[in-house]
């Protein structure tokens, strides 16, 4: 019966935002305090152009990694590269990277012993070596076009699902997609040793390199942009030696990615209009895991 | 957008069509034929379901004719009658997700038209923004030239993609709805922003609780210990993660404290883990899903009612708890601060620390005996929210709505385009035209006058139960005798 007996004049009591009291106002009354708790853009982060450009380096170098890998594959498929040579280079890179990883890790506590690392490496290499003849003939009954299409899709999936936002070692989806793509490609190479080499390379590029890069970003921040630029140059250069037009396209894509997209993001920032109020779902800010673990 | 900004500078003014100023004697005699539409109805149980049922019962008591349309639940399809001749149409529509039907804007038109014509409906009242059938009904009712009312029962954010999309759909759906009912002032602000509405056409009518169902019974309490009762679905939005932090924190400090938790859901596992880890099997009882009739029996065993929701439009649970004489501790989110006066509820921030502090003050007060008795609390709550009051206020909304003209198709298209943006507006204008043509086709296939008029089981011409019609014929005009 709200306000059934109120006159046309303004009621004497002020309106309150409560439901438990019968107030002399109609149900559709709109007070001047309506929406007074509305807040706009309270948690917006203001991006600065060069900071964003720096962050996009991660995406650009990941795209280039795929380009480097494809270049390697292409050379091996044409027989221009000896697998043994590639294997030695891979071994050198792996040792160098491992050393760098250890030096950068320096202060932090190791969760695994060196022996455990060596064990996993041995197991992986032994199994891949043992199974490489099987992998070599795995897709023989599938047409080459299908294999190429499949690996293209898988490498794209790797790029899309790579965890750029929370810097971490590659997520399981992106790593699996990349390795599946590599197996597809490796099975089209001339020999079993080629297949083994290709898979070792894939592991180096898609699994171990992101770990090293992550640690570089953590411990020696200055080195990250240089590493990213180096990988991008390697990707463009490698592709250029095979297919110059492709290299041009790749470098255009990388430039768009690193320079144009951040510009758009920064320019579109000021159109942001995010509204918050008491209707928002509350966030649990405490760390509740301590009660369970 | 425009409306959002307007909302800020809105000056208080007397609306030209205020809900109460125009009510005259002759208007109180007007009896409406109302169709409630929602995907959510009995045998499903929840806030929306009981709201529809209780509101319909009170409207029938006031002499209106009410029918309910919902989708078929398993074997339950066709027409069923509930208490006092409340007729329910269980329409055979396909359920998609979470008991909500799919919406195509077309496929439900033949069935809903049939219901509206058979029952000679004058007002279509749709419930819940999660119900696709409710939105369909609003759209079809407008196509058929009926007045519409919509009740929103939930809050929505604005930040993520899914809410952006649902809010756009709500804008389209509510763009020519005559009146909207929200359950709290916070919910009104939320709905006005989401659907860019004029706040004048949004009324706030809270939910209600049947106080006779929730009476205190202190003899059922075990006064050698202090019992905290939690009754809610065990899902993230109800803040069960907070509860999993509160339980070990408080049980460690107070050896005579125990928890009674009713409800089921995916977060049950979290509570079980906590109970396992801290060895609290004798002090934390998980009762599983409760029937509505058992809720009161659980509530009366407790001293304190705890609600940890992260978002809530109204929160009937705390009213039920207080009605059973419990001290309520709740998070300060959504519309909850509006629901109970300060002496009946302790409001806390949604964090483990704040909720523990709030609970400890209440526990300390109980230990010293410095608390109101359950009977006193019940007496205060009993009159706050009643379904009769809800029905009276809803009736005013109906009286206002039935005076409003229904926009012809051309105006409706114009309104869609000017109100919902160029892209969505054009798309839904197109859909509106197609629906209109579909309706013409249906009317040609089976003209309105060939559809049988249903026998009324409620309202002024009810053929059911003498006592009902006697009651209804008496109430409207006591002044005459």
XYZ file of C-alpha atoms in Angstrom:
774
model
C 0.000 0.000 0.000
C 2.960 2.255 -0.551
C 1.953 5.832 -0.910
C -1.703 5.112 -1.407
C -2.634 8.014 0.822
C 0.108 10.468 -0.087
C -0.895 13.802 -1.519
C 0.499 15.315 -4.699
C 2.972 17.472 -2.764
C 6.477 16.325 -1.892
C 6.464 13.958 1.108
C 8.122 15.288 4.234
C 10.364 12.293 4.926
C 13.383 11.670 2.730
C 13.437 8.535 0.643
C 15.649 5.696 1.897
C 17.033 2.858 -0.125
C 15.433 0.178 2.026
C 12.712 -2.363 1.387
C 11.739 -3.224 4.951
C 10.060 0.113 5.581
C 6.792 1.179 3.985
C 7.629 4.564 2.517
C 5.206 7.199 1.227
C 6.433 6.953 -2.335
C 5.017 5.092 -5.328
C 6.790 1.909 -6.324
C 8.183 3.446 -9.476
C 9.570 6.486 -7.638
C 12.957 7.673 -8.879
C 15.000 9.506 -6.289
C 17.823 11.911 -7.019
C 20.091 9.342 -5.396
C 19.224 6.842 -8.103
C 22.462 5.310 -9.431
C 24.621 7.333 -7.071
C 26.773 4.280 -6.382
C 27.607 3.884 -10.052
C 31.347 3.900 -10.707
C 33.095 4.031 -14.040
C 36.396 2.522 -15.128
C 37.631 1.909 -11.609
C 40.050 -0.852 -12.415
C 41.279 0.245 -15.805
C 44.996 -0.056 -16.454
C 46.410 2.742 -18.580
C 48.781 1.251 -21.126
C 51.830 3.062 -22.428
C 52.744 2.478 -26.043
C 56.331 1.285 -25.679
C 55.488 -0.977 -22.761
C 52.859 -2.701 -24.897
C 55.296 -2.963 -27.829
C 57.759 -4.658 -25.514
C 55.126 -7.175 -24.436
C 54.133 -7.991 -28.007
C 57.724 -9.156 -28.511
C 56.653 -12.447 -26.959
C 54.005 -13.021 -29.618
C 56.275 -11.945 -32.455
C 59.082 -14.261 -31.374
C 56.668 -17.190 -31.018
C 55.470 -16.652 -34.592
C 59.099 -16.482 -35.687
C 59.872 -19.695 -33.819
C 57.343 -21.469 -36.003
C 58.953 -19.896 -39.071
C 62.424 -21.074 -37.956
C 61.121 -24.566 -37.387
C 59.456 -24.697 -40.814
C 62.628 -23.423 -42.481
C 64.653 -26.171 -40.836
C 62.121 -28.762 -41.923
C 62.105 -27.463 -45.476
C 65.903 -27.669 -45.738
C 65.904 -31.193 -44.374
C 63.141 -32.320 -46.663
C 65.115 -31.103 -49.696
C 68.143 -32.937 -48.324
C 70.266 -29.792 -48.078
C 70.984 -30.397 -44.409
C 72.643 -33.418 -42.914
C 70.668 -34.664 -39.913
C 73.855 -35.454 -37.986
C 75.029 -31.847 -38.340
C 71.662 -30.545 -37.137
C 71.782 -32.957 -34.208
C 75.194 -31.705 -33.131
C 74.052 -28.097 -33.372
C 70.915 -28.974 -31.398
C 73.013 -30.629 -28.716
C 75.242 -27.561 -28.509
C 72.231 -25.225 -28.260
C 70.621 -27.424 -25.615
C 73.764 -27.461 -23.460
C 74.267 -23.731 -23.916
C 70.631 -23.037 -23.031
C 70.763 -25.354 -20.037
C 73.856 -23.583 -18.749
C 72.246 -20.187 -19.219
C 69.084 -21.410 -17.488
C 71.121 -22.582 -14.506
C 73.119 -19.362 -14.266
C 69.989 -17.226 -14.434
C 68.204 -19.466 -11.941
C 71.159 -18.977 -9.548
C 69.585 -17.979 -6.273
C 66.286 -19.835 -6.482
C 65.847 -23.274 -4.995
C 65.953 -26.158 -7.416
C 62.993 -28.486 -7.374
C 64.753 -31.172 -9.401
C 68.252 -32.488 -9.262
C 70.559 -32.423 -12.299
C 70.413 -36.197 -12.321
C 66.614 -36.061 -12.732
C 67.034 -33.648 -15.661
C 69.570 -35.949 -17.271
C 67.251 -38.908 -16.717
C 64.288 -37.248 -18.430
C 66.462 -36.149 -21.340
C 67.819 -39.670 -21.770
C 64.414 -41.281 -21.582
C 62.951 -38.873 -24.091
C 65.829 -39.213 -26.546
C 65.907 -43.005 -26.237
C 62.185 -43.347 -26.826
C 62.116 -40.920 -29.741
C 65.109 -42.653 -31.296
C 63.550 -46.051 -30.816
C 60.185 -45.015 -32.185
C 61.386 -42.795 -35.021
C 61.043 -45.589 -37.634
C 57.466 -46.047 -36.474
C 56.782 -42.324 -36.579
C 58.402 -42.165 -40.001
C 55.801 -44.557 -41.444
C 52.948 -43.396 -39.201
C 51.208 -41.238 -41.783
C 52.258 -43.137 -44.899
C 48.682 -44.094 -45.738
C 47.523 -40.487 -45.390
C 47.881 -38.187 -48.379
C 50.599 -35.538 -48.188
C 48.111 -32.684 -48.620
C 46.189 -33.838 -45.574
C 49.381 -34.037 -43.555
C 50.371 -30.489 -44.535
C 46.928 -29.119 -43.808
C 46.902 -30.898 -40.470
C 50.275 -29.563 -39.416
C 49.300 -26.037 -40.521
C 46.186 -26.214 -38.353
C 48.151 -27.644 -35.439
C 50.853 -24.990 -35.574
C 48.165 -22.311 -35.733
C 46.483 -23.882 -32.720
C 49.846 -23.792 -30.977
C 50.155 -20.069 -31.666
C 46.603 -19.322 -30.589
C 46.624 -21.354 -27.393
C 50.117 -20.384 -26.244
C 49.801 -18.850 -22.746
C 51.038 -15.341 -23.536
C 49.130 -13.688 -20.717
C 50.456 -15.569 -17.729
C 54.114 -16.016 -18.532
C 54.835 -19.663 -17.879
C 56.251 -22.705 -19.617
C 54.027 -23.629 -22.577
C 50.590 -24.915 -21.668
C 49.714 -28.502 -22.415
C 47.350 -27.691 -25.290
C 49.816 -25.497 -27.146
C 52.735 -27.890 -26.588
C 50.726 -30.920 -27.685
C 49.450 -29.138 -30.770
C 52.982 -28.125 -31.738
C 54.383 -31.629 -31.177
C 51.547 -33.228 -33.122
C 52.200 -30.828 -36.002
C 55.902 -31.692 -35.828
C 55.219 -35.434 -35.924
C 53.058 -34.923 -39.001
C 55.788 -32.950 -40.753
C 58.607 -35.202 -39.577
C 56.901 -38.251 -41.058
C 57.333 -36.759 -44.538
C 61.145 -36.617 -44.250
C 63.374 -39.053 -46.152
C 64.831 -41.148 -43.286
C 64.327 -42.292 -39.723
C 67.274 -40.252 -38.477
C 65.713 -37.181 -40.102
C 62.512 -37.819 -38.155
C 64.419 -38.165 -34.917
C 66.326 -34.939 -35.597
C 63.154 -33.053 -36.442
C 61.408 -34.131 -33.245
C 64.406 -33.191 -31.128
C 64.381 -29.780 -32.809
C 60.653 -29.433 -32.120
C 61.234 -30.149 -28.478
C 64.021 -27.612 -28.360
C 62.023 -24.887 -30.087
C 58.549 -25.432 -28.650
C 59.202 -26.804 -25.175
C 62.617 -25.776 -23.906
C 63.074 -22.375 -25.526
C 59.897 -20.856 -23.984
C 61.112 -22.025 -20.564
C 64.462 -20.318 -21.053
C 62.785 -17.177 -22.399
C 60.468 -17.109 -19.420
C 63.393 -17.253 -17.046
C 65.216 -14.550 -19.004
C 62.182 -12.287 -18.642
C 62.103 -12.999 -14.949
C 65.729 -12.636 -14.010
C 67.379 -10.492 -16.667
C 64.735 -8.290 -18.130
C 67.063 -6.333 -20.376
C 67.891 -9.477 -22.361
C 64.313 -10.299 -23.344
C 63.804 -7.707 -26.131
C 67.176 -8.600 -27.642
C 66.333 -12.294 -27.619
C 62.949 -11.583 -29.204
C 64.492 -9.410 -31.934
C 67.147 -12.055 -32.598
C 64.550 -14.797 -33.019
C 62.465 -12.571 -35.298
C 65.500 -11.818 -37.458
C 66.337 -15.520 -37.601
C 62.772 -16.322 -38.635
C 62.656 -13.687 -41.383
C 66.191 -14.463 -42.544
C 65.616 -18.196 -42.664
C 62.387 -17.840 -44.598
C 64.056 -15.280 -46.892
C 66.700 -17.777 -47.972
C 63.920 -20.116 -49.141
C 61.154 -17.828 -50.298
C 61.842 -14.042 -50.356
C 58.202 -13.019 -50.843
C 57.216 -15.089 -47.817
C 59.873 -13.343 -45.756
C 58.429 -9.986 -46.810
C 54.963 -11.103 -45.734
C 56.277 -12.416 -42.419
C 58.122 -9.195 -41.652
C 54.994 -7.184 -42.513
C 52.946 -9.372 -40.182
C 55.504 -8.984 -37.412
C 55.588 -5.200 -37.830
C 51.790 -5.017 -37.684
C 51.824 -7.192 -34.608
C 54.451 -5.243 -32.723
C 53.839 -1.658 -33.835
C 50.333 -1.238 -35.255
C 48.272 -3.373 -32.877
C 49.653 -1.720 -29.711
C 48.938 1.675 -31.283
C 45.320 0.644 -31.848
C 45.038 -0.658 -28.292
C 46.361 2.572 -26.813
C 44.156 4.736 -29.055
C 41.013 2.728 -28.282
C 41.679 2.945 -24.548
C 39.880 6.212 -24.101
C 36.644 4.747 -25.480
C 36.550 2.341 -22.570
C 33.359 2.742 -20.532
C 33.139 0.072 -17.890
C 30.486 0.454 -15.196
C 30.572 -0.956 -11.716
C 28.147 -0.815 -8.830
C 26.664 -2.735 -5.920
C 25.212 -5.278 -8.339
C 28.657 -6.589 -9.294
C 29.572 -10.037 -8.107
C 31.961 -9.655 -5.176
C 35.473 -10.931 -5.719
C 37.206 -13.132 -3.196
C 40.557 -11.388 -2.739
C 41.980 -13.579 0.013
C 44.091 -16.634 -0.572
C 41.803 -19.440 0.524
C 44.151 -22.259 -0.443
C 45.822 -22.097 2.975
C 42.735 -23.702 4.479
C 42.981 -26.682 2.199
C 46.702 -27.285 1.750
C 24.130 4.860 -23.527
C 22.008 7.959 -23.535
C 19.914 6.540 -20.793
C 22.863 5.770 -18.582
C 23.872 9.377 -18.567
C 20.351 10.525 -18.080
C 20.105 8.274 -15.048
C 22.802 10.273 -13.323
C 21.185 13.647 -13.536
C 17.707 12.409 -12.912
C 15.798 14.891 -10.800
C 13.004 13.652 -8.584
C 9.685 14.491 -10.105
C 6.165 13.297 -9.908
C 5.583 10.951 -12.809
C 2.668 11.831 -15.067
C 1.427 8.258 -14.736
C 2.185 7.529 -11.131
C 1.126 4.157 -9.848
C -1.213 5.442 -7.211
C -2.552 8.875 -8.103
C -4.949 7.630 -10.760
C -6.408 4.713 -8.928
C -10.090 5.292 -8.570
C -12.958 3.213 -7.319
C -14.001 1.927 -10.672
C -10.474 0.861 -11.417
C -10.243 -1.369 -8.426
C -13.091 -3.317 -9.929
C -11.201 -4.057 -13.107
C -10.376 -7.717 -13.180
C -7.467 -8.753 -15.333
C -6.829 -11.987 -17.140
C -3.156 -12.569 -16.558
C -0.818 -15.111 -18.078
C 2.415 -15.694 -16.165
C 5.139 -17.042 -18.447
C 8.449 -18.476 -17.342
C 10.601 -21.506 -17.945
C 10.882 -21.938 -14.240
C 7.934 -23.432 -12.449
C 6.979 -26.405 -10.320
C 8.303 -29.220 -10.301
C 11.475 -27.114 -10.491
C 12.068 -25.418 -7.137
C 13.577 -22.035 -6.433
C 12.971 -18.356 -5.793
C 11.343 -17.578 -9.147
C 9.103 -20.641 -8.996
C 7.698 -19.884 -5.575
C 7.349 -16.191 -6.459
C 5.159 -17.038 -9.456
C 3.089 -19.508 -7.476
C 2.496 -17.304 -4.438
C 1.811 -14.183 -6.491
C -0.683 -16.078 -8.648
C -2.478 -17.430 -5.578
C -2.842 -13.950 -4.076
C -4.038 -12.490 -7.392
C -6.657 -15.250 -7.654
C -7.714 -14.407 -4.129
C -8.185 -10.811 -5.258
C -10.487 -12.002 -8.035
C -8.234 -11.932 -11.055
C -7.940 -14.764 -13.502
C -4.435 -16.222 -13.642
C -2.967 -18.929 -15.846
C 0.669 -19.993 -15.985
C 2.565 -21.101 -19.089
C 5.811 -23.018 -18.750
C 7.591 -25.783 -20.641
C 6.923 -29.478 -20.159
C 8.890 -31.158 -17.397
C 9.329 -34.803 -18.402
C 5.939 -36.522 -18.221
C 4.322 -33.395 -16.895
C 2.887 -31.911 -20.054
C -0.503 -30.532 -21.009
C -2.798 -28.705 -18.614
C -2.675 -29.161 -14.836
C -4.657 -27.501 -12.097
C -3.128 -26.400 -8.807
C -4.746 -25.061 -5.631
C -7.683 -22.643 -6.102
C -8.003 -23.359 -9.810
C -4.601 -22.091 -10.836
C -4.284 -23.457 -14.352
C -0.817 -24.369 -15.617
C 0.020 -25.018 -19.267
C 3.057 -27.274 -19.630
C 3.890 -26.592 -23.274
C 5.939 -29.150 -25.218
C 8.964 -26.939 -25.975
C 12.511 -28.236 -26.169
C 14.698 -27.561 -23.138
C 18.222 -26.431 -23.971
C 20.234 -25.629 -20.895
C 19.557 -25.277 -17.165
C 15.810 -25.824 -17.637
C 15.667 -22.911 -20.093
C 14.137 -23.450 -23.527
C 15.791 -22.478 -26.778
C 14.731 -19.234 -28.339
C 14.173 -18.882 -32.049
C 11.616 -16.061 -31.751
C 9.190 -18.117 -33.856
C 8.600 -21.689 -32.829
C 6.753 -20.893 -29.604
C 4.318 -18.467 -31.282
C 1.632 -21.004 -32.319
C 1.402 -22.529 -28.838
C 1.559 -19.260 -26.931
C -0.984 -17.662 -29.269
C -3.274 -20.556 -28.628
C -2.964 -20.066 -24.860
C -3.430 -16.285 -25.056
C -6.499 -16.543 -27.296
C -8.136 -19.478 -25.492
C -7.778 -17.791 -22.136
C -8.649 -14.289 -23.477
C -5.509 -12.945 -21.815
C -5.227 -9.176 -21.300
C -1.822 -8.963 -19.628
C 1.233 -11.142 -20.161
C 3.566 -11.213 -17.176
C 6.972 -12.781 -17.896
C 9.444 -13.772 -15.197
C 13.244 -14.076 -14.998
C 15.783 -12.818 -17.516
C 17.324 -16.306 -17.690
C 14.139 -17.699 -19.199
C 14.099 -17.729 -22.986
C 10.402 -18.568 -22.967
C 9.695 -15.374 -21.004
C 11.455 -13.260 -23.631
C 9.654 -15.093 -26.426
C 6.341 -14.454 -24.715
C 7.070 -10.713 -24.403
C 7.865 -10.580 -28.109
C 4.802 -12.556 -29.196
C 2.481 -10.691 -26.851
C 3.539 -7.427 -28.480
C 2.993 -8.917 -31.920
C -0.505 -9.906 -30.829
C -1.156 -6.474 -29.322
C -1.189 -7.408 -25.641
C 0.244 -5.424 -22.743
C 3.244 -6.875 -20.991
C 4.954 -6.828 -17.607
C 8.340 -8.320 -16.851
C 9.807 -9.235 -13.467
C 13.574 -9.406 -13.176
C 14.859 -11.619 -10.368
C 18.609 -11.475 -10.835
C 21.616 -9.189 -11.069
C 24.090 -9.150 -13.929
C 27.514 -7.609 -14.405
C 28.694 -5.563 -17.350
C 32.321 -6.576 -17.617
C 32.513 -9.778 -19.634
C 31.464 -10.786 -23.119
C 28.576 -13.018 -22.112
C 26.951 -10.258 -20.080
C 27.404 -7.800 -22.949
C 25.466 -10.170 -25.203
C 22.720 -11.010 -22.689
C 22.297 -7.344 -21.860
C 21.810 -6.545 -25.546
C 19.138 -9.222 -25.762
C 17.466 -7.808 -22.672
C 17.490 -4.330 -24.245
C 15.674 -5.700 -27.274
C 13.274 -7.743 -25.210
C 12.324 -4.933 -22.831
C 12.331 -2.123 -25.381
C 8.535 -2.117 -25.705
C 7.551 -3.875 -22.495
C 5.054 -1.681 -20.665
C 6.317 -2.096 -17.156
C 9.184 -3.833 -15.408
C 9.196 -5.062 -11.830
C 12.427 -5.497 -9.896
C 12.830 -7.107 -6.487
C 15.122 -4.482 -4.939
C 16.409 -0.966 -5.613
C 19.828 -2.336 -6.538
C 18.151 -4.693 -8.963
C 16.255 -1.728 -10.440
C 19.452 0.244 -11.002
C 20.991 -2.827 -12.578
C 18.058 -3.500 -14.906
C 17.730 0.158 -15.927
C 21.398 0.189 -16.933
C 21.351 -3.183 -18.623
C 18.322 -2.562 -20.759
C 18.728 1.255 -21.059
C 15.237 1.845 -19.701
C 13.403 4.877 -18.457
C 13.473 4.395 -14.646
C 9.858 5.620 -14.449
C 8.553 2.375 -15.904
C 10.455 0.229 -13.440
C 8.765 -0.544 -10.131
C 10.387 -2.046 -7.069
C 8.273 -4.740 -5.455
C 10.217 -6.990 -3.102
C 9.801 -10.722 -2.805
C 7.906 -12.079 0.145
C 8.049 -14.961 2.564
C 5.102 -16.815 3.993
C 5.561 -16.101 7.724
C 3.343 -18.995 8.745
C 5.767 -21.420 7.082
C 8.728 -20.043 9.008
C 7.931 -19.895 12.690
C 10.521 -20.191 15.471
C 10.726 -23.207 17.772
C 13.451 -22.647 20.408
C 12.844 -26.079 21.927
C 14.487 -27.670 18.883
C 17.775 -25.901 19.607
C 20.605 -27.606 21.461
C 21.641 -24.869 23.847
C 24.802 -26.672 25.019
C 26.405 -25.544 21.773
C 26.007 -22.782 19.215
C 24.761 -23.875 15.805
C 25.349 -21.888 12.622
C 22.962 -22.768 9.808
C 23.749 -22.279 6.122
C 21.103 -23.086 3.525
C 21.996 -22.392 -0.073
C 22.977 -24.091 -3.259
C 26.647 -25.024 -2.934
C 27.949 -23.022 -5.890
C 30.630 -20.373 -6.355
C 28.183 -17.470 -6.528
C 26.876 -18.317 -3.085
C 30.358 -17.805 -1.620
C 30.921 -21.398 -0.533
C 34.681 -20.805 -0.837
C 34.360 -18.166 1.884
C 32.465 -20.676 3.994
C 35.296 -23.174 3.573
C 37.611 -20.597 5.147
C 35.222 -19.609 7.947
C 34.623 -23.158 9.192
C 38.209 -24.032 10.273
C 38.875 -20.493 11.484
C 35.918 -20.429 13.884
C 35.874 -24.098 14.867
C 39.448 -23.698 16.082
C 38.519 -20.799 18.327
C 35.169 -22.017 19.657
C 34.994 -25.690 20.683
C 31.208 -25.552 21.160
C 30.444 -24.320 17.646
C 28.887 -26.492 14.969
C 27.710 -25.967 11.417
C 24.563 -27.286 9.756
C 24.735 -26.947 5.988
C 21.762 -27.658 3.737
C 21.970 -27.696 -0.040
C 23.740 -29.449 -2.864
C 26.075 -28.370 -5.619
C 29.511 -28.582 -7.193
C 31.227 -26.863 -4.253
C 30.219 -29.594 -1.814
C 33.566 -31.252 -2.418
C 35.379 -28.176 -1.046
C 33.430 -28.363 2.209
C 34.046 -32.099 2.458
C 37.766 -31.555 2.019
C 37.820 -28.944 4.776
C 35.864 -31.226 7.067
C 38.285 -34.063 6.315
C 41.412 -32.010 6.826
C 40.401 -30.488 10.165
C 38.620 -33.615 11.436
C 35.297 -31.834 11.969
C 32.943 -34.669 11.089
C 30.962 -34.318 14.316
C 30.681 -30.538 14.053
C 30.008 -29.875 10.374
C 26.945 -31.663 9.061
C 26.232 -31.608 5.336
C 22.561 -32.370 4.834
C 22.490 -32.421 1.011
C 19.550 -31.145 -1.016
C 16.558 -30.113 1.066
C 12.889 -30.064 0.149
C 11.255 -26.698 0.652
C 9.060 -28.136 3.402
C 12.121 -29.346 5.339
C 13.896 -25.994 5.328
C 12.082 -24.719 8.393
C 12.931 -27.870 10.395
C 16.605 -27.275 9.720
C 16.455 -23.529 10.384
C 14.903 -23.843 13.845
C 17.806 -25.998 15.032
C 20.226 -23.096 14.700
C 21.170 -19.967 16.602
C 22.776 -18.041 13.766
C 21.940 -17.966 10.066
C 24.916 -17.352 7.802
C 24.685 -16.177 4.196
C 27.920 -15.861 2.217
C 26.540 -14.944 -1.236
C 28.751 -12.965 -3.575
C 25.804 -11.496 -5.468
C 22.115 -11.444 -4.667
C 19.186 -9.368 -5.929
C 16.976 -9.810 -2.880
C 17.929 -12.919 -0.829
C 14.847 -14.618 0.521
C 17.027 -16.984 2.563
C 17.950 -14.347 5.149
C 14.311 -13.343 5.572
C 13.381 -17.001 6.092
C 16.206 -17.352 8.602
C 15.173 -14.245 10.520
C 11.534 -15.321 10.398
C 12.544 -18.507 12.215
C 14.103 -16.351 14.916
C 17.761 -16.745 13.971
C 20.388 -14.017 14.102
C 21.416 -13.314 10.540
C 24.988 -12.678 9.457
C 25.363 -11.864 5.780
C 27.695 -10.381 3.198
C 26.979 -6.812 2.129
C 26.402 -7.430 -1.591
C 23.709 -6.572 -4.131
C 20.317 -5.801 -2.637
C 20.967 -7.477 0.732
C 21.507 -4.231 2.732
C 17.975 -3.160 1.750
C 16.269 -6.301 3.001
C 16.505 -6.338 6.804
C 16.831 -3.521 9.350
C 20.183 -3.212 11.128
C 18.988 -4.723 14.396
C 18.092 -7.988 12.638
C 21.156 -8.508 10.487
C 24.928 -8.197 10.856
C 26.412 -7.166 7.526
C 30.027 -7.991 6.676
C 32.346 -7.514 3.727
C 32.677 -10.569 1.482
C 35.911 -11.825 3.056
C 36.686 -14.600 5.527
C 38.129 -12.142 8.031
C 35.145 -9.792 8.044
C 32.589 -12.615 8.205
C 34.484 -14.264 11.088
C 34.524 -10.948 12.966
C 30.784 -10.522 12.415
C 30.028 -14.072 13.516
C 32.199 -13.687 16.616
C 30.372 -10.557 17.765
C 27.075 -12.390 17.380
C 28.443 -15.446 19.211
C 29.712 -13.233 22.039
C 26.274 -11.618 22.302
C 24.585 -15.020 22.437
C 26.956 -16.172 25.208
C 26.159 -13.145 27.347
C 22.476 -13.564 26.631
C 22.358 -10.063 25.197
C 20.102 -11.023 22.296
C 16.487 -10.715 21.254
C 14.423 -13.861 21.690
C 13.383 -15.825 18.579
C 9.762 -14.825 19.134
C 10.671 -11.123 19.149
C 12.654 -11.434 15.946
C 9.844 -13.391 14.298
C 7.316 -10.740 15.304
C 9.436 -8.010 13.712
C 9.967 -9.910 10.466
C 6.451 -11.267 10.114
C 4.905 -8.105 8.753
C 7.806 -6.940 6.569
C 7.214 -8.987 3.452
C 3.867 -10.584 2.711
C 2.565 -11.962 -0.549
C -0.699 -10.041 -0.151
C 1.285 -6.809 -0.146
C 3.209 -7.968 -3.233
C -0.045 -8.820 -4.987
C -1.593 -5.440 -4.127
C 1.379 -3.575 -5.519
C 1.524 -5.797 -8.593
C -2.168 -5.139 -9.150
C -1.405 -1.410 -9.333
C 1.166 -2.144 -12.014
C -1.478 -4.105 -13.950
C -3.990 -1.274 -13.586
C -1.484 1.172 -15.005
C -0.379 -1.154 -17.780
C -3.841 -1.988 -19.064
C -4.517 1.703 -19.713
C -1.503 2.005 -21.986
C -1.869 1.702 -25.748
C -0.052 -1.055 -27.604
C 2.241 0.265 -30.314
C 1.281 -0.644 -33.872
C 3.900 -2.471 -35.913
C 5.379 0.603 -37.601
C 5.923 2.416 -34.286
C 7.318 -0.731 -32.814
C 9.878 -1.059 -35.596
C 10.843 2.563 -35.188
C 11.276 2.076 -31.471
C 13.386 -1.036 -31.928
C 15.727 0.777 -34.273
C 16.039 3.937 -32.228
C 16.403 2.137 -28.911
C 18.549 -0.915 -29.566
C 21.258 0.437 -31.847
C 21.571 0.219 -35.614
C 22.683 -3.398 -35.980
C 20.667 -5.229 -33.320
C 17.701 -2.901 -33.938
C 17.600 -3.699 -37.649
C 17.996 -7.426 -37.084
C 15.184 -7.559 -34.558
C 12.963 -5.281 -36.635
C 13.312 -7.859 -39.363
C 12.467 -10.628 -36.887
C 9.466 -8.616 -35.686
C 8.168 -8.301 -39.245
C 8.609 -12.017 -39.891
C 6.838 -12.863 -36.623
C 4.013 -10.547 -37.608
C 3.648 -12.271 -40.984
C 3.800 -15.631 -39.237
C 0.991 -14.482 -36.941
C -1.103 -13.393 -39.947
C -0.509 -16.813 -41.472
C -1.590 -18.529 -38.255
C -4.654 -16.322 -38.066
C -5.554 -17.292 -41.615
C -4.913 -20.958 -40.900
C -6.962 -20.931 -37.717
C -8.866 -17.700 -37.113
C -9.207 -16.468 -33.552
C -12.971 -16.987 -33.500
C -12.541 -20.673 -34.297
C -10.349 -21.258 -31.260
C -12.426 -22.493 -28.341
C -12.566 -20.236 -25.330
C -11.379 -22.104 -22.280
C -13.493 -22.578 -19.200
C -12.236 -20.237 -16.488
C -10.982 -21.932 -13.378
C -10.079 -18.697 -11.622
C -11.215 -15.101 -11.844
C -14.705 -13.556 -11.934
C -16.222 -16.194 -14.236
C -14.676 -19.158 -12.549
C -16.607 -22.411 -12.819
C -14.529 -24.032 -10.154
C -15.188 -24.383 -6.435
C -18.016 -22.280 -5.022
C -16.011 -20.960 -2.071
C -13.488 -19.299 -4.318
C -16.034 -17.390 -6.346
C -17.896 -16.464 -3.187
C -14.800 -14.952 -1.715
C -13.929 -13.068 -4.874
C -17.414 -11.673 -5.342
C -17.369 -10.314 -1.841
C -14.016 -8.573 -1.713
C -14.172 -6.056 -4.568
C -17.140 -3.934 -3.508
C -17.644 -3.929 0.230
C -18.716 -0.279 0.058
C -21.921 -1.142 -1.811
C -23.542 -3.142 0.962
